[in-house]
Coordinates of C-alpha atoms in Angstrom, one line a residue:
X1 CA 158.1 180.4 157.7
X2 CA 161.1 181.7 156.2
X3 CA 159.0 185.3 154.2
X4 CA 162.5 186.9 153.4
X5 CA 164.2 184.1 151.7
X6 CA 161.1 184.0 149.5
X7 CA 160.9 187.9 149.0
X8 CA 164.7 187.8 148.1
X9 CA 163.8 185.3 145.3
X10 CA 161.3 187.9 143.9
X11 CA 163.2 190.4 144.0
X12 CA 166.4 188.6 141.9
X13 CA 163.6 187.5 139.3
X14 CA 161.6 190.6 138.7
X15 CA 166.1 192.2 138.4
X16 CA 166.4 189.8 136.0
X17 CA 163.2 190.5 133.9
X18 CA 163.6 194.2 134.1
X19 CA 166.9 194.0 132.9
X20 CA 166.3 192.4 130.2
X21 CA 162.8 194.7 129.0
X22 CA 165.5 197.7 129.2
X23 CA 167.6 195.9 126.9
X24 CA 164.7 195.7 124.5
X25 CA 163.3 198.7 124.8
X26 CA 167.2 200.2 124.5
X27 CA 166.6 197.9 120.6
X28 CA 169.0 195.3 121.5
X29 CA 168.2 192.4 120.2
X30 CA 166.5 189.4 122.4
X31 CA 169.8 187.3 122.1
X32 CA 171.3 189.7 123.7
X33 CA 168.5 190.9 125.8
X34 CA 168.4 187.3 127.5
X35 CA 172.0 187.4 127.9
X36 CA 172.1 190.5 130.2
X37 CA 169.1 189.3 131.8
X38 CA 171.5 186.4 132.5
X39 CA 174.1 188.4 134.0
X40 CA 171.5 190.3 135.9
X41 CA 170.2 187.2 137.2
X42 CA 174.1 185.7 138.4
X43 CA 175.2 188.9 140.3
X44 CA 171.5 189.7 142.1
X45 CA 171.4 186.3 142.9
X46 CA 175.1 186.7 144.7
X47 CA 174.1 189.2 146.4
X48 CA 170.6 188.1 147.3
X49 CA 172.0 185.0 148.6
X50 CA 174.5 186.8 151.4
X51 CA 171.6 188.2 152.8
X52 CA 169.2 185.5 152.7
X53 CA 171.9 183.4 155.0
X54 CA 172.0 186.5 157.2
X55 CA 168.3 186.1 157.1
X56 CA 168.2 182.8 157.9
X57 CA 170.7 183.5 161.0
X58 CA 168.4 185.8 162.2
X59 CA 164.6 183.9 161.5
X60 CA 166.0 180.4 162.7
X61 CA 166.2 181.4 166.1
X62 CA 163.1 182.6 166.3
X63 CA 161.7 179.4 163.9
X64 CA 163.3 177.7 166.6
X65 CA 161.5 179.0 169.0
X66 CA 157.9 179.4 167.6
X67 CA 158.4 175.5 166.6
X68 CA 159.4 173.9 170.0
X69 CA 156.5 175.7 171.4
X70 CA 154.0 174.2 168.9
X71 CA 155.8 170.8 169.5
X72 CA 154.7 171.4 173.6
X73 CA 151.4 172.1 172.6
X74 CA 150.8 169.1 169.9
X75 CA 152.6 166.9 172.7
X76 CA 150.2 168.1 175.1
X77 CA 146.7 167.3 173.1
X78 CA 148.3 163.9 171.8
X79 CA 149.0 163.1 175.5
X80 CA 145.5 164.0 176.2
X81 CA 144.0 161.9 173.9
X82 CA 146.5 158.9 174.5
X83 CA 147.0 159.3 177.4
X84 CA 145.6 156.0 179.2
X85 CA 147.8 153.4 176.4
X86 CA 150.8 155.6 176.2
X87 CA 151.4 155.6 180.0
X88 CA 150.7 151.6 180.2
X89 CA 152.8 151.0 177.2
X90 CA 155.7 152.9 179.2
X91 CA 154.8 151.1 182.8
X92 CA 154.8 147.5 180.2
X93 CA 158.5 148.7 179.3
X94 CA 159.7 149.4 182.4
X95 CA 158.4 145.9 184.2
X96 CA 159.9 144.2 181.4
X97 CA 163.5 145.9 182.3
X98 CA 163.2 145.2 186.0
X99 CA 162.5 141.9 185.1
X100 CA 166.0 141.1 182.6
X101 CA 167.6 142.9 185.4
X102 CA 166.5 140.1 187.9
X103 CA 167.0 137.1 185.3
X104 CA 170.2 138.5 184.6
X105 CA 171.2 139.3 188.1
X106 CA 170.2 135.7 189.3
X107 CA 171.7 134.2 186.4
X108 CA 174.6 136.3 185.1
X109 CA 177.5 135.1 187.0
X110 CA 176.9 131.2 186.7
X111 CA 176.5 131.7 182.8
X112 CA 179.4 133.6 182.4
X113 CA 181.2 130.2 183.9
X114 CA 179.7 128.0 181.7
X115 CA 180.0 130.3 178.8
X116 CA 176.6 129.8 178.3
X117 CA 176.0 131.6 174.7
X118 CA 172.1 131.1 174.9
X119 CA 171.6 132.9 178.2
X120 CA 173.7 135.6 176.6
X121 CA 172.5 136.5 173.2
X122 CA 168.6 136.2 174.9
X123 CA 169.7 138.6 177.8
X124 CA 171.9 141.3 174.8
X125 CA 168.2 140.7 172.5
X126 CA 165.8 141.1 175.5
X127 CA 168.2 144.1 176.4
X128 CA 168.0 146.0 173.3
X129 CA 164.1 145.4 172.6
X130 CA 163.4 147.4 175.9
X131 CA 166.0 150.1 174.4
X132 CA 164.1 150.0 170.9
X133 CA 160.5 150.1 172.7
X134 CA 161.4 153.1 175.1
X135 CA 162.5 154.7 171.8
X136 CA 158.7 153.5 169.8
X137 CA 156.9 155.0 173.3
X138 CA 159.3 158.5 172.4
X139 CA 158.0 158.3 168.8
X140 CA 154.7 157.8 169.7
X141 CA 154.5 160.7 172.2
X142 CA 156.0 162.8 169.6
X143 CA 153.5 162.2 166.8
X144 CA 155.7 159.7 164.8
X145 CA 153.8 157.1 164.3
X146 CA 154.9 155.6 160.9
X147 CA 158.9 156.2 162.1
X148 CA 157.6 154.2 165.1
X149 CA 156.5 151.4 163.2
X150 CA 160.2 151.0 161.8
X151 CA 161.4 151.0 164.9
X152 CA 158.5 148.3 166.6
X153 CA 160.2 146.4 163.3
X154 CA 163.0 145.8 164.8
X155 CA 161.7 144.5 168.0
X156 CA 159.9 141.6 165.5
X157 CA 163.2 140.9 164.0
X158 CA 165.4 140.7 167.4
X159 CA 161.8 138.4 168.8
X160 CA 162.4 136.0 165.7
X161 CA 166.0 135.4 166.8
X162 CA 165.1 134.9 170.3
X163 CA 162.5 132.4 169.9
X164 CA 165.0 130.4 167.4
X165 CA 167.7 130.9 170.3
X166 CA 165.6 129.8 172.6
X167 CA 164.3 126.7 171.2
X168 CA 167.9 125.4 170.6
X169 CA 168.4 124.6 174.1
X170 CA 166.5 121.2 173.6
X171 CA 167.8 121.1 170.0
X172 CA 171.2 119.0 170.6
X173 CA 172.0 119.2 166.3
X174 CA 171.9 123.4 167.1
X175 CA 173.0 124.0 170.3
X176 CA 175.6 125.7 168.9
X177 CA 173.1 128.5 167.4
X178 CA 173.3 131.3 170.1
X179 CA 177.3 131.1 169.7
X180 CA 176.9 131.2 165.5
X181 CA 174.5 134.2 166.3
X182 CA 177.3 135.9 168.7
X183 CA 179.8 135.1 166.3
X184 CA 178.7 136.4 163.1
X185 CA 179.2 140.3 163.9
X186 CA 182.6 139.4 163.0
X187 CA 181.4 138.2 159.4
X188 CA 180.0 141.9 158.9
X189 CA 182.8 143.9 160.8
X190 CA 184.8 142.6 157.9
X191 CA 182.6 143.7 155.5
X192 CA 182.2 146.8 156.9
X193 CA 185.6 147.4 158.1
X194 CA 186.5 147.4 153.9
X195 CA 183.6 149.8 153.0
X196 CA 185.1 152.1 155.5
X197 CA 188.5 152.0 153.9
X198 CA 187.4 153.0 150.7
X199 CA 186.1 156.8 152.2
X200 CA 187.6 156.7 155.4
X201 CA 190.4 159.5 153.8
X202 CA 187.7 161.1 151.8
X203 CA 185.9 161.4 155.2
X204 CA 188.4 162.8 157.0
X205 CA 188.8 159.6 159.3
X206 CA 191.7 157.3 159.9
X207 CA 191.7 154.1 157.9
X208 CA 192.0 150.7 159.8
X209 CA 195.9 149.8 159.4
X210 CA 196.4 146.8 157.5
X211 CA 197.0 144.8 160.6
X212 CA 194.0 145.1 162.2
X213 CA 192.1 144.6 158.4
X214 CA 194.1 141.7 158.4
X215 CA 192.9 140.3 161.8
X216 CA 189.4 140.9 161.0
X217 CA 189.9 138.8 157.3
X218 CA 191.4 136.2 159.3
X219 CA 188.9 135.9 161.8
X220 CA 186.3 135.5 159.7
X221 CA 188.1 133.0 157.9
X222 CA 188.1 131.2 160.6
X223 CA 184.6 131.2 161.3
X224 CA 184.0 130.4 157.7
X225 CA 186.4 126.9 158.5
X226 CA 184.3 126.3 161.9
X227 CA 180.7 126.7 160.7
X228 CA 181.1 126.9 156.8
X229 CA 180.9 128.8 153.8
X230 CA 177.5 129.6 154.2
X231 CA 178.2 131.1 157.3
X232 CA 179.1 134.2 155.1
X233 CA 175.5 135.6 154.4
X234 CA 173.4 137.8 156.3
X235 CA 171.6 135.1 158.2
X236 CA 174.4 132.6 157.9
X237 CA 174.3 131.9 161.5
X238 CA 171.0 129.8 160.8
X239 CA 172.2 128.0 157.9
X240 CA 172.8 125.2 159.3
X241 CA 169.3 125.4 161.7
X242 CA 167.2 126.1 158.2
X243 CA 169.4 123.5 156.2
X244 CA 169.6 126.4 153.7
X245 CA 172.7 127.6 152.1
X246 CA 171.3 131.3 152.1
X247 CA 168.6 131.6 154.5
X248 CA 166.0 134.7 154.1
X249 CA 164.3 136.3 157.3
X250 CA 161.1 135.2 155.6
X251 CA 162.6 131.5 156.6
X252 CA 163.8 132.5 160.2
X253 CA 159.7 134.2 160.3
X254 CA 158.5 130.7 159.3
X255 CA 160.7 128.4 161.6
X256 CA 159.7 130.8 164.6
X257 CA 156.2 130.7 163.2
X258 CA 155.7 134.1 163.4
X259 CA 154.7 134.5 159.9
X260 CA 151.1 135.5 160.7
X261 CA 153.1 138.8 161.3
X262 CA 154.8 139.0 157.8
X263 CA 151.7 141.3 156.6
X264 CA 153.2 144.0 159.4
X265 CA 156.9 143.2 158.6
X266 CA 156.1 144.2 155.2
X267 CA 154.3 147.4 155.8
X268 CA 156.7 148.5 158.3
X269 CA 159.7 147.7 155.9
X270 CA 158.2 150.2 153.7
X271 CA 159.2 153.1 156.0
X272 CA 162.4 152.0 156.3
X273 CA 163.0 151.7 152.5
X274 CA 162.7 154.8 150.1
X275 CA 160.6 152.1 147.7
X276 CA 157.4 154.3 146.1
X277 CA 155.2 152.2 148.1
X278 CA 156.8 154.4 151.0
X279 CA 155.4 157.5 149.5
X280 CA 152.0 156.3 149.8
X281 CA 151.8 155.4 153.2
X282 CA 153.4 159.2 153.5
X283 CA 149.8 160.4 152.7
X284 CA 147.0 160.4 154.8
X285 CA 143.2 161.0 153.9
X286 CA 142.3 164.1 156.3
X287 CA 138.7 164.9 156.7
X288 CA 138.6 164.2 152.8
X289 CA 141.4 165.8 151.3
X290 CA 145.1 163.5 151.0
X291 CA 147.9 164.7 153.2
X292 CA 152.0 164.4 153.2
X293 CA 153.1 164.1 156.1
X294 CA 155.7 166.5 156.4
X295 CA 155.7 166.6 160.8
X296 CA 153.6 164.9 163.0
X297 CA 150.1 163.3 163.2
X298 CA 147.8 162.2 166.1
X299 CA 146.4 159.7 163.9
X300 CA 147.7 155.8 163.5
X301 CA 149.5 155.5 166.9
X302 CA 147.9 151.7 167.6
X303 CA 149.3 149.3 165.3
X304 CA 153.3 150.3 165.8
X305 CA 152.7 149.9 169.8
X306 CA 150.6 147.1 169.6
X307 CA 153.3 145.7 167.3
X308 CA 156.2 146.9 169.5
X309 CA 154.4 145.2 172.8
X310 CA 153.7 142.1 171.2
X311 CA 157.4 141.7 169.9
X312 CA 158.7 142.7 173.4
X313 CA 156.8 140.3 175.3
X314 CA 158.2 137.7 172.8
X315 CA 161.7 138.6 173.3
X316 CA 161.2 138.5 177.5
X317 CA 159.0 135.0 177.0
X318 CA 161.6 133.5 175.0
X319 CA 164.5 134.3 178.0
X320 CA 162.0 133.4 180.4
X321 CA 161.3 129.9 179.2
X322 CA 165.2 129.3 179.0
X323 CA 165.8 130.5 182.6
X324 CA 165.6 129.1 185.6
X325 CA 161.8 129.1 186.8
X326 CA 161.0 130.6 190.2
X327 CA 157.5 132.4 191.5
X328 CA 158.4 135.8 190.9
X329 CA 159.8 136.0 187.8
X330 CA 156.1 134.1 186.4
X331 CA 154.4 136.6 187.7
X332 CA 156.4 139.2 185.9
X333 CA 155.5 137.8 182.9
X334 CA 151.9 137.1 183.6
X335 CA 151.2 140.7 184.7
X336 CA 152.8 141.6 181.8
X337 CA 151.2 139.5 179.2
X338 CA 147.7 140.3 181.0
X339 CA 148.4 144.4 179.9
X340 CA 150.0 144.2 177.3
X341 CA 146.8 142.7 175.5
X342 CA 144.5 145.0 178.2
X343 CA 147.1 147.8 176.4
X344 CA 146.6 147.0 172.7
X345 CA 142.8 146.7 173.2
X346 CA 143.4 150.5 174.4
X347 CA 145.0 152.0 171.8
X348 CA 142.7 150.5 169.3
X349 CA 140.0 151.8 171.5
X350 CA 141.5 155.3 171.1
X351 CA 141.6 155.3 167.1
X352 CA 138.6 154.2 166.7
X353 CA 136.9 157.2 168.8
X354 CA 139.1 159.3 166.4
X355 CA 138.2 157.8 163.6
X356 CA 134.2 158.1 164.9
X357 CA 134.8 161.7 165.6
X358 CA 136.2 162.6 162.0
X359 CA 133.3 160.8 160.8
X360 CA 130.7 162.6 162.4
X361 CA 132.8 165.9 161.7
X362 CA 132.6 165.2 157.8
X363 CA 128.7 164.3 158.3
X364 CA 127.9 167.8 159.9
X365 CA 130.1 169.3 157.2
X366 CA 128.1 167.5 154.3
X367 CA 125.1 168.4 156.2
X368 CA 125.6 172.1 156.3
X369 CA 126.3 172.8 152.4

């Protein structure tokens, strides 16, 4: 990609090693050989490296170039071949907007006077899964299908706090669990607001003054006096829910009961991690031989959407069942649950005529040698 760069690295090396055979053959002896070599090496590499940025300057425009029309043409045939589930997936995403626009359009203003926190934190959750799955269907289309399943991971953790949200409504000990879950960004913003002013200066950024550090400690003291001292960890807002003093999101998986799906979370957490166990889901068997993944891959795209769509619908049922019921918005969600499973069924459909296809590909190949 880049045939200069490497010719320029040649080129210092073989300086370097000629160098130092003159100083040999000139009887000098090899301490002192190797150290001109040395010197060789340090100034061609200088200059070597001047014109390989030039180089570079020059070839990345055309790299450029060369790569976003390969990227059209890999789009293309991935379309192609995907086309039927990647186009419902979208249509999914999009009925599931228009429908938190209506529940929040026929709902917004009267919670707003109640301060109701539950319709709230379901409507900011049901409002960021449809971000996060437009974002998985752009993955998907790309070739990204293991980044897409860290992504459809996040739509499984913002459906576990939804369903907990949602079943608080008739839980009169944990009403109060939507406002903890509202609240607690200003447990983190604390947190956060002190790791940034350790490098804010080294960053070249403004720190925080110590007024406004000083309101955020103070807030979250606060909260800490409200809800307790629990209330400090990660998932401190469902400490009190859980009756745990440090509740895991393995507990908030099993309260939802949505811990059928902690064989997914797990996988998926591994691309979001740089644990080894990442570097082996990095390779792929490819008509016999392993892969790394380096780009993208027409390969895999069913479990992330299936996951993604699953993990959406959970996040819209679980605003749905704490909004106000009328006609419409049921049939919004029974279309939607009706394709989303017609969907998944289609992408699995889709691997598994790739995975027939490489299969008969590596039969004719074993049957020509």
């Amino acid at each position: 990609m880049f045939p200069k760069i490497a010719q320029l690295g040649r080129t210092v090396l073989d300086q370097m090693q000629a160098a130092q055979v003159d100083a040999l053959n000139r009887g000098l002896a090899e301490a002192e050989a190797e150290a001109i070599g040395l010197q060789t090496f340090e100034r061609a590499l200088n200059e070597a490296s001047v014109e390989a940025i030039r180089s570079f300057e020059k070839d990345s425009i055309a790299y450029a170039e060369q790569t976003r029309h390969e990227t059209r043409s890999f789009e293309n045939r991935l379309y192609d071949r995907w086309r039927v589930p990647l186009d419902r997936y979208l249509a999914l995403v999009g009925l599931g907007v228009d429908f938190l626009q209506r529940i929040d359009n026929a709902n917004g203003q009267d919670a707003a006077e109640r301060q109701d926190h539950i319709f709230y934190a379901l409507v900011g959750i049901c409002a960021r899964a449809c971000r996060v799955s437009h974002a998985v269907h752009h993955l998907l289309c790309g070739g990204f299908p293991l980044d897409a399943l860290s992504r459809a991971r996040t739509i499984h953790e913002l459906a576990v706090a939804a369903l907990l949200i949602s079943d608080s409504a008739n839980d009169a000990d944990n009403r109060d669990l939507a406002e903890r879950f509202r609240l607690h960004g200003h447990i983190s913003a604390y947190g956060d607001a002190l790791v940034y002013q350790e490098n804010a200066t080294f960053l070249g950024y403004e720190p925080f003054s110590e007024e406004e550090v000083e309101r955020m400690r103070e807030k979250r003291e606060e909260l800490l006096t409200r809800f307790g001292r629990s209330y400090k960890h990660d998932y401190g807002w469902a400490s009190k829910l859980l009756a745990k003093d440090r509740p895991t999101f393995r507990d908030l998986e099993e309260r939802a009961e949505l811990s059928r799906l902690r064989g997914y979370y797990r996988w998926s957490s591994q691309e979001v991690h740089s644990g080894p166990r990442s570097l082996h889901f990095n390779s792929i068997d490819f008509r016999g031989r392993e892969v790394r993944l380096v780009n993208r891959t027409n390969h895999h795209l069913a479990d992330p959407a299936q996951i993604a769509l699953i993990a959406l619908m959970q996040c819209l049922s679980a605003l749905l069942t704490y909004s106000a019921i009328d006609p419409q918005e049921l049939l919004y969600m029974t279309t939607m649950s009706h394709y989303v499973d017609e969907t998944c069924n289609s992408f699995a459909v889709v691997q598994q005529q790739i995975d027939l296809e490489e299969e008969e590909l590596l039969r004719s190949r074993e049957g020509r040698n």
